[in-house]
Coordinates of C-alpha atoms and ligand atoms in Angstrom, one line a residue:
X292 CA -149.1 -199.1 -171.9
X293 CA -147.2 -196.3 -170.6
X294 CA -147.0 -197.7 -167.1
X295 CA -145.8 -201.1 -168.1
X296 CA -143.2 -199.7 -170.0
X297 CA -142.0 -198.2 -167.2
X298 CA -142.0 -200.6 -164.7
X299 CA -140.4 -203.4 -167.6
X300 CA -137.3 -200.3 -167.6
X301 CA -137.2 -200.6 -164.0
X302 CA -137.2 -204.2 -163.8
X303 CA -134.2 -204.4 -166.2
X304 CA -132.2 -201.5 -164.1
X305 CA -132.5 -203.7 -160.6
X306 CA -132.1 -207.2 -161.9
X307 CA -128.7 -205.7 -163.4
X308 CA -127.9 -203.7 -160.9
X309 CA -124.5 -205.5 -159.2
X310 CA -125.1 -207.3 -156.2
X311 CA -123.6 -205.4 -153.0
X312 CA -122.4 -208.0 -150.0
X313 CA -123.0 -205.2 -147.1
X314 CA -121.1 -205.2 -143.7
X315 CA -122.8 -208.1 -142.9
X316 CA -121.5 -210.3 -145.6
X317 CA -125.2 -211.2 -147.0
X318 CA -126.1 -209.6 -150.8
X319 CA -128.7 -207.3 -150.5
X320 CA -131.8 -208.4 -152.1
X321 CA -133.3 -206.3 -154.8
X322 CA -136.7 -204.3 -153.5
X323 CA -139.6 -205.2 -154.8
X324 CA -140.9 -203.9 -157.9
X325 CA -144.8 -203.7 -157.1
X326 CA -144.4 -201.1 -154.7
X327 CA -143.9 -198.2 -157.2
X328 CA -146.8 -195.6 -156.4
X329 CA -149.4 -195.3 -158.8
X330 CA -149.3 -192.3 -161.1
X331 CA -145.0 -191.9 -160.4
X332 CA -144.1 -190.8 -164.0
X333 CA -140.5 -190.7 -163.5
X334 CA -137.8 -193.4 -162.3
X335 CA -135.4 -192.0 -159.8
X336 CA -132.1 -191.1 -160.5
X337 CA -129.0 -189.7 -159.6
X338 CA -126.7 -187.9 -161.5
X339 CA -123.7 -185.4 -161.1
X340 CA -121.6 -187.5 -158.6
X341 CA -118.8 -186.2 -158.0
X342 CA -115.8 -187.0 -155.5
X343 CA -113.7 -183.6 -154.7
X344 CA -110.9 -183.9 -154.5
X345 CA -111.2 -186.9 -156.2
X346 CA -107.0 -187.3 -155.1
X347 CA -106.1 -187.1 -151.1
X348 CA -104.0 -187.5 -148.9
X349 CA -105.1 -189.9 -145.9
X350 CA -107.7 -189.4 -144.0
X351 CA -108.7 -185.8 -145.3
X352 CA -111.9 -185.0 -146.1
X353 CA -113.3 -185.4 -149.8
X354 CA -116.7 -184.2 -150.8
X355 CA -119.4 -186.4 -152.2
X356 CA -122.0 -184.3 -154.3
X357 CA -125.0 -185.5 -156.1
X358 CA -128.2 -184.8 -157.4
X359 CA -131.3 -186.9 -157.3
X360 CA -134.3 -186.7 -159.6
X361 CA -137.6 -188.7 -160.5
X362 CA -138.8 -189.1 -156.7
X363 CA -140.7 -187.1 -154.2
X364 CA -139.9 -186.4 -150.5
X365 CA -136.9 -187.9 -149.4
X366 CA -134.2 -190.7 -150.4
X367 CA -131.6 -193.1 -148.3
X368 CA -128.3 -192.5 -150.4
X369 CA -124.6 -193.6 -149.3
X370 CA -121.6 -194.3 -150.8
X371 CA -119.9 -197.2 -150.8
X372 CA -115.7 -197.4 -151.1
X373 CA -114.8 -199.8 -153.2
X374 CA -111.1 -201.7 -154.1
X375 CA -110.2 -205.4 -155.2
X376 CA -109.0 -207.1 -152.3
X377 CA -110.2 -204.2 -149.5
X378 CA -113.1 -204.6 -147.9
X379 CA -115.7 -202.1 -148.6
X380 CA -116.5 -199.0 -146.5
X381 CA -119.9 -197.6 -146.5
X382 CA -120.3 -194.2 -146.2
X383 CA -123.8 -193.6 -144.7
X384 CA -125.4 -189.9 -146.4
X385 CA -129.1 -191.1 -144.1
X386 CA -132.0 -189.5 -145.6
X387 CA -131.7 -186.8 -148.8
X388 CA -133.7 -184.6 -150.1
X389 CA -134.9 -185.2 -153.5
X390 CA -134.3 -183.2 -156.5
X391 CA -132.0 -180.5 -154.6
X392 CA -128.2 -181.3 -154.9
X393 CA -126.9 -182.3 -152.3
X394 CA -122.7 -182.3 -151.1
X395 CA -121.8 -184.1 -148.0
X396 CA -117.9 -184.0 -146.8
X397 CA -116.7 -187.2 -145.3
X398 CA -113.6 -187.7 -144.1
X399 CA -111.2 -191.0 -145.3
X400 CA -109.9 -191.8 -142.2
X401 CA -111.0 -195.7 -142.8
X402 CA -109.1 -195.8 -145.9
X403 CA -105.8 -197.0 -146.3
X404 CA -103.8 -195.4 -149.3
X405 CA -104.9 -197.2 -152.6
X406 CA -107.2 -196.3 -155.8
X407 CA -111.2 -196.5 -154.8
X408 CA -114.3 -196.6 -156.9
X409 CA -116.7 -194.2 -154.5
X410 CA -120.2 -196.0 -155.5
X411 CA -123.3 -193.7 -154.8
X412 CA -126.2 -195.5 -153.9
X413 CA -129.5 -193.8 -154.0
X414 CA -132.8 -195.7 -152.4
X415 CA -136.5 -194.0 -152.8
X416 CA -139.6 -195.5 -153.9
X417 CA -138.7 -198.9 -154.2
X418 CA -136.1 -198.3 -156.8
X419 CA -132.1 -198.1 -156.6
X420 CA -129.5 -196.6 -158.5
X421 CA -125.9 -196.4 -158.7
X422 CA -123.2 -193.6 -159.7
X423 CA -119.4 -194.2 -159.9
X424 CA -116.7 -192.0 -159.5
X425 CA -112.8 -192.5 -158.9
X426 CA -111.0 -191.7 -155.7
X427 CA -107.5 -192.2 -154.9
X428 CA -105.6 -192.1 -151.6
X429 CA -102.3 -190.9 -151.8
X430 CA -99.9 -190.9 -149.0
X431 CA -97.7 -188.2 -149.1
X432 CA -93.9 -188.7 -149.6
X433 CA -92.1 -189.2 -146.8
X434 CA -89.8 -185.9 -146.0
X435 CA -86.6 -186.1 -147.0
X436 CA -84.1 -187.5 -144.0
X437 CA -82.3 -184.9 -142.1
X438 CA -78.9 -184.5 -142.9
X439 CA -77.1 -185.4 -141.0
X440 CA -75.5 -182.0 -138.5
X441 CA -72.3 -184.1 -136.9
X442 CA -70.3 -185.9 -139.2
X443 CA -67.5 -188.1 -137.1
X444 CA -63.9 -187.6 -137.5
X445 CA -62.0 -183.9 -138.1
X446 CA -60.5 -180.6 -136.4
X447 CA -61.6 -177.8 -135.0
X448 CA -60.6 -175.2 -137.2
X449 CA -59.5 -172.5 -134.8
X450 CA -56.3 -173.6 -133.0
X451 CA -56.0 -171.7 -130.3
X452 CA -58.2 -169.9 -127.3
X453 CA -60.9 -169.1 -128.9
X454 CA -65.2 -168.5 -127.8
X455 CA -68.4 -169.1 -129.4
X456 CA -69.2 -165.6 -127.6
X457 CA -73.0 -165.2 -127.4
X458 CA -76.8 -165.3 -128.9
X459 CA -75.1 -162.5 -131.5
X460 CA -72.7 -164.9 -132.3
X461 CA -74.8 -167.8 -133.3
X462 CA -76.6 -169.2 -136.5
X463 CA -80.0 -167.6 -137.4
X464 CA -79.0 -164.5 -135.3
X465 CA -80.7 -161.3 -136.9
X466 CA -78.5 -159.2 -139.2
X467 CA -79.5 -156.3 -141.1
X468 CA -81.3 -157.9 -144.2
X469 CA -80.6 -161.3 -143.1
X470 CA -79.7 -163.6 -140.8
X471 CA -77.0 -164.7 -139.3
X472 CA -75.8 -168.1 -141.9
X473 CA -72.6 -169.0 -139.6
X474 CA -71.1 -169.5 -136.1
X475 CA -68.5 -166.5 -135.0
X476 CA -65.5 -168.1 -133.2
X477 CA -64.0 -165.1 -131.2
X478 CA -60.1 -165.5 -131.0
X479 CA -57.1 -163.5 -130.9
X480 CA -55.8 -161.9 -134.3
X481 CA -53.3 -164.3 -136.2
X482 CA -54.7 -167.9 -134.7
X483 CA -54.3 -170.2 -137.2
X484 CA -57.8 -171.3 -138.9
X485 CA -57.6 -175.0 -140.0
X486 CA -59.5 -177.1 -142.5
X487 CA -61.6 -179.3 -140.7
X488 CA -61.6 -181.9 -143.3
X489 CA -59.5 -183.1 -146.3
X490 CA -60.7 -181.6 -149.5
X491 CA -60.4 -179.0 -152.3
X492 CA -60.0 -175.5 -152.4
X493 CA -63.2 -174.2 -154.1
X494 CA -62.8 -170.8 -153.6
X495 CA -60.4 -167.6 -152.4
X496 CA -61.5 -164.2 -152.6
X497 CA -61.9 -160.8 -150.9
X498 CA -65.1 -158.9 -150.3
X499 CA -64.9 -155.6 -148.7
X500 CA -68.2 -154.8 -147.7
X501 CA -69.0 -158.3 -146.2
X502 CA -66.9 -161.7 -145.6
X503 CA -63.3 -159.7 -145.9
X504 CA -60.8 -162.4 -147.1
X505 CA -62.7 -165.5 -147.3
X506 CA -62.0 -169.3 -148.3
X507 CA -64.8 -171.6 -149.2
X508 CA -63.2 -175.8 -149.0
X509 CA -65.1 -178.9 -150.8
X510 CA -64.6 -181.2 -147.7
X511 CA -64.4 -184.7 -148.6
X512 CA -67.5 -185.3 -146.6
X513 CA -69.7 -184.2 -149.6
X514 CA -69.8 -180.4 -147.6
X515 CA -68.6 -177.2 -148.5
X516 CA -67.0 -175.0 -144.9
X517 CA -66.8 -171.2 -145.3
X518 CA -64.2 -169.2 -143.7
X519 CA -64.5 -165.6 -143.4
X520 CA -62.6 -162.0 -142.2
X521 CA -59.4 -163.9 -142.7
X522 CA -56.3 -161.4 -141.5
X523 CA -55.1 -159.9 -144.5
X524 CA -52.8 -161.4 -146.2
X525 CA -52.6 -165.2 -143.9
X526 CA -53.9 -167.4 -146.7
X527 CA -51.7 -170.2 -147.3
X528 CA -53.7 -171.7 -150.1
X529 CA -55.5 -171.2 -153.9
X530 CA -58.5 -172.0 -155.4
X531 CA -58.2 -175.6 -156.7
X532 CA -55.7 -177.2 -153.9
X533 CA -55.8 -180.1 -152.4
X534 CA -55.6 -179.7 -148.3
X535 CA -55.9 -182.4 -145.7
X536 CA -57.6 -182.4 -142.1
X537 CA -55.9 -179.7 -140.0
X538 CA -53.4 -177.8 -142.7
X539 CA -53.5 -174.6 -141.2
X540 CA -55.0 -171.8 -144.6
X541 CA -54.9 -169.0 -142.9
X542 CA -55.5 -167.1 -139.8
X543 CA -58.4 -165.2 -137.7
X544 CA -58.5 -161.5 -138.4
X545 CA -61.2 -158.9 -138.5
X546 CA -61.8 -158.0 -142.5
X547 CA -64.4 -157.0 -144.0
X548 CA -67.8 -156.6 -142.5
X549 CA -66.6 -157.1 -138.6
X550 CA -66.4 -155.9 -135.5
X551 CA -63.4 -157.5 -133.8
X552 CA -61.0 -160.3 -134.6
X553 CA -63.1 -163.6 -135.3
X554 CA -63.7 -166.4 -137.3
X555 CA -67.1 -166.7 -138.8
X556 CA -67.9 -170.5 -140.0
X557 CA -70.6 -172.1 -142.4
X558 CA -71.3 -175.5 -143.5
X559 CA -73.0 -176.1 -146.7
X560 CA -74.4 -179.8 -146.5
X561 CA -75.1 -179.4 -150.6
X562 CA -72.7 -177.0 -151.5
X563 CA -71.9 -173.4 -151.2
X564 CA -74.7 -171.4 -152.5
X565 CA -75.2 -174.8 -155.1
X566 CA -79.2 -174.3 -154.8
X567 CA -82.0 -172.6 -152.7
X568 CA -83.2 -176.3 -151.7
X569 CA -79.8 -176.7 -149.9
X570 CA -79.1 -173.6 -147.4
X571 CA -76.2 -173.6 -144.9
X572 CA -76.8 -175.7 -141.3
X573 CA -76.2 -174.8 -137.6
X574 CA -72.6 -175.5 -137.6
X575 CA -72.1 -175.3 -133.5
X576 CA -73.1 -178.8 -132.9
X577 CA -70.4 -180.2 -135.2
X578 CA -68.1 -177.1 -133.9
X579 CA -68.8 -179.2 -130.2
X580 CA -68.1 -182.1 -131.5
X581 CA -64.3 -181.2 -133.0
X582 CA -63.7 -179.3 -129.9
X583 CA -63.9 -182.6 -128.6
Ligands
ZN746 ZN1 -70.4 -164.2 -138.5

């Protein structure tokens, strides 16, 4: 009595089992039933399954881990990858031991980005059983485009001899505690420094121990240019002015933190100390590119 039982449980567990179509397009028929040992008390089974992580980016590797019960010896298990519209990738797992857990990484190189059902499929003793768990692919987002270093159109803002000197004098140079956020442009004491670009006056101040006189402009590109060791008292303009490409603000001294007449230059693509996410740029290329 106890036997048929069984075997009726078994029955109902294949003949509802869904039908797989495998690589070769067929459906895979269901095993036979008769060929369940004599004396097996238990159905097999799988349970646990688990996809980690079950979100990834493409083709890194996930973990399938499992556990089988209710055979003996060893089992065929894989997982299949399924999606509407995708055809299905089979992850093959071969031969299992039974009733240990088992973990198998596999990587998801076949798998485009999109949301998967990982299928387990676990075959031993003439029965088969299924476990589902969710995976999702997820491409990361694309990194954010450059901004762009050379903007067309403008004037170099030291006019007069001038040099970009050397490695000391260039952006990302080492300084004590930091680095280097500018371009020095050597030049003669009292050359006129020029804005670069039409735009606003954003700031005018004086820091001893560091940029000297400075000037910080809102250039009408979207970009805020620094200005700093300005010869004391050249500045020719005020917080909140309006200036236009190549109005002369002041001229190149040596205040503040420096060691010989010279310009030092920033650009701020988003804005003068606006955010951590924004730092200054390389200014030399566009530097280049005014000098023409
Ligand atoms: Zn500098």
């Amino acid at each position: 009595m106890r036997r048929i039982s069984v075997l009726t449980t078994l029955w109902f567990s294949l003949c509802c089992a869904p039908a797989f179509a495998d690589a070769s397009g067929g459906a895979i028929a269901a095993p036979e039933t008769g060929g369940a040992p004599a004396g097996q008390a238990k159905l097999l089974s799988a349970r646990g399954f688990a996809v980690a992580p079950a979100s990834i980016a493409p083709g890194k590797p996930v973990t399938f881990a499992f556990r089988t019960a209710g055979a003996s010896g060893r089992v065929r298990a894989r997982v299949d990858i399924l999606a509407p519209g995708k055809a299905a990738v089979r992850a093959k797992l071969g031969l299992v031991r039974a009733g240990h857990g088992i973990s198998v990484r596999w990587s998801t190189k076949p798998l485009a980005a999109g949301s998967y059902t990982a299928r387990l499929v676990v075959e031993g003793g003439g029965a088969r059983v299924y476990e589902r768990a969710k995976l999702a692919v997820v491409a990361p987002p694309p990194p954010a485009p450059a901004v762009a270093a050379v903007i067309a159109g403008g004037v170099f803002p030291v006019q007069g001899a001038y040099s970009f000197g050397g490695p000391d004098s260039r952006f990302g140079a080492p300084r004590s505690g930091h680095v280097h956020q500018g371009q020095d442009i050597a030049a003669a004491e009292g050359t006129p420094v020029v804005s670069p670009r039409a735009g606003t006056v954003h700031w005018v101040a004086y820091q001893a121990e560091g940029a000297g006189h400075y000037v910080v402009i809102n250039g009408d590109d979207g970009r805020d240019y620094v200005f700093m060791h300005l010869q004391d008292g050249s500045t020719l303009v005020a917080t909140g002015q309006p200036v236009a490409a190549g109005q002369r603000i002041a001229s190149v001294g040596n205040t503040g933190e420096s060691e010989g007449p010279h310009l030092h230059f920033e650009i701020w693509p988003g804005g003068w100390w606006a955010s951590k996410a924004s730092p200054p740029i390389d200014p030399l290329p566009q530097l280049q590119a005014w000098a023409g």
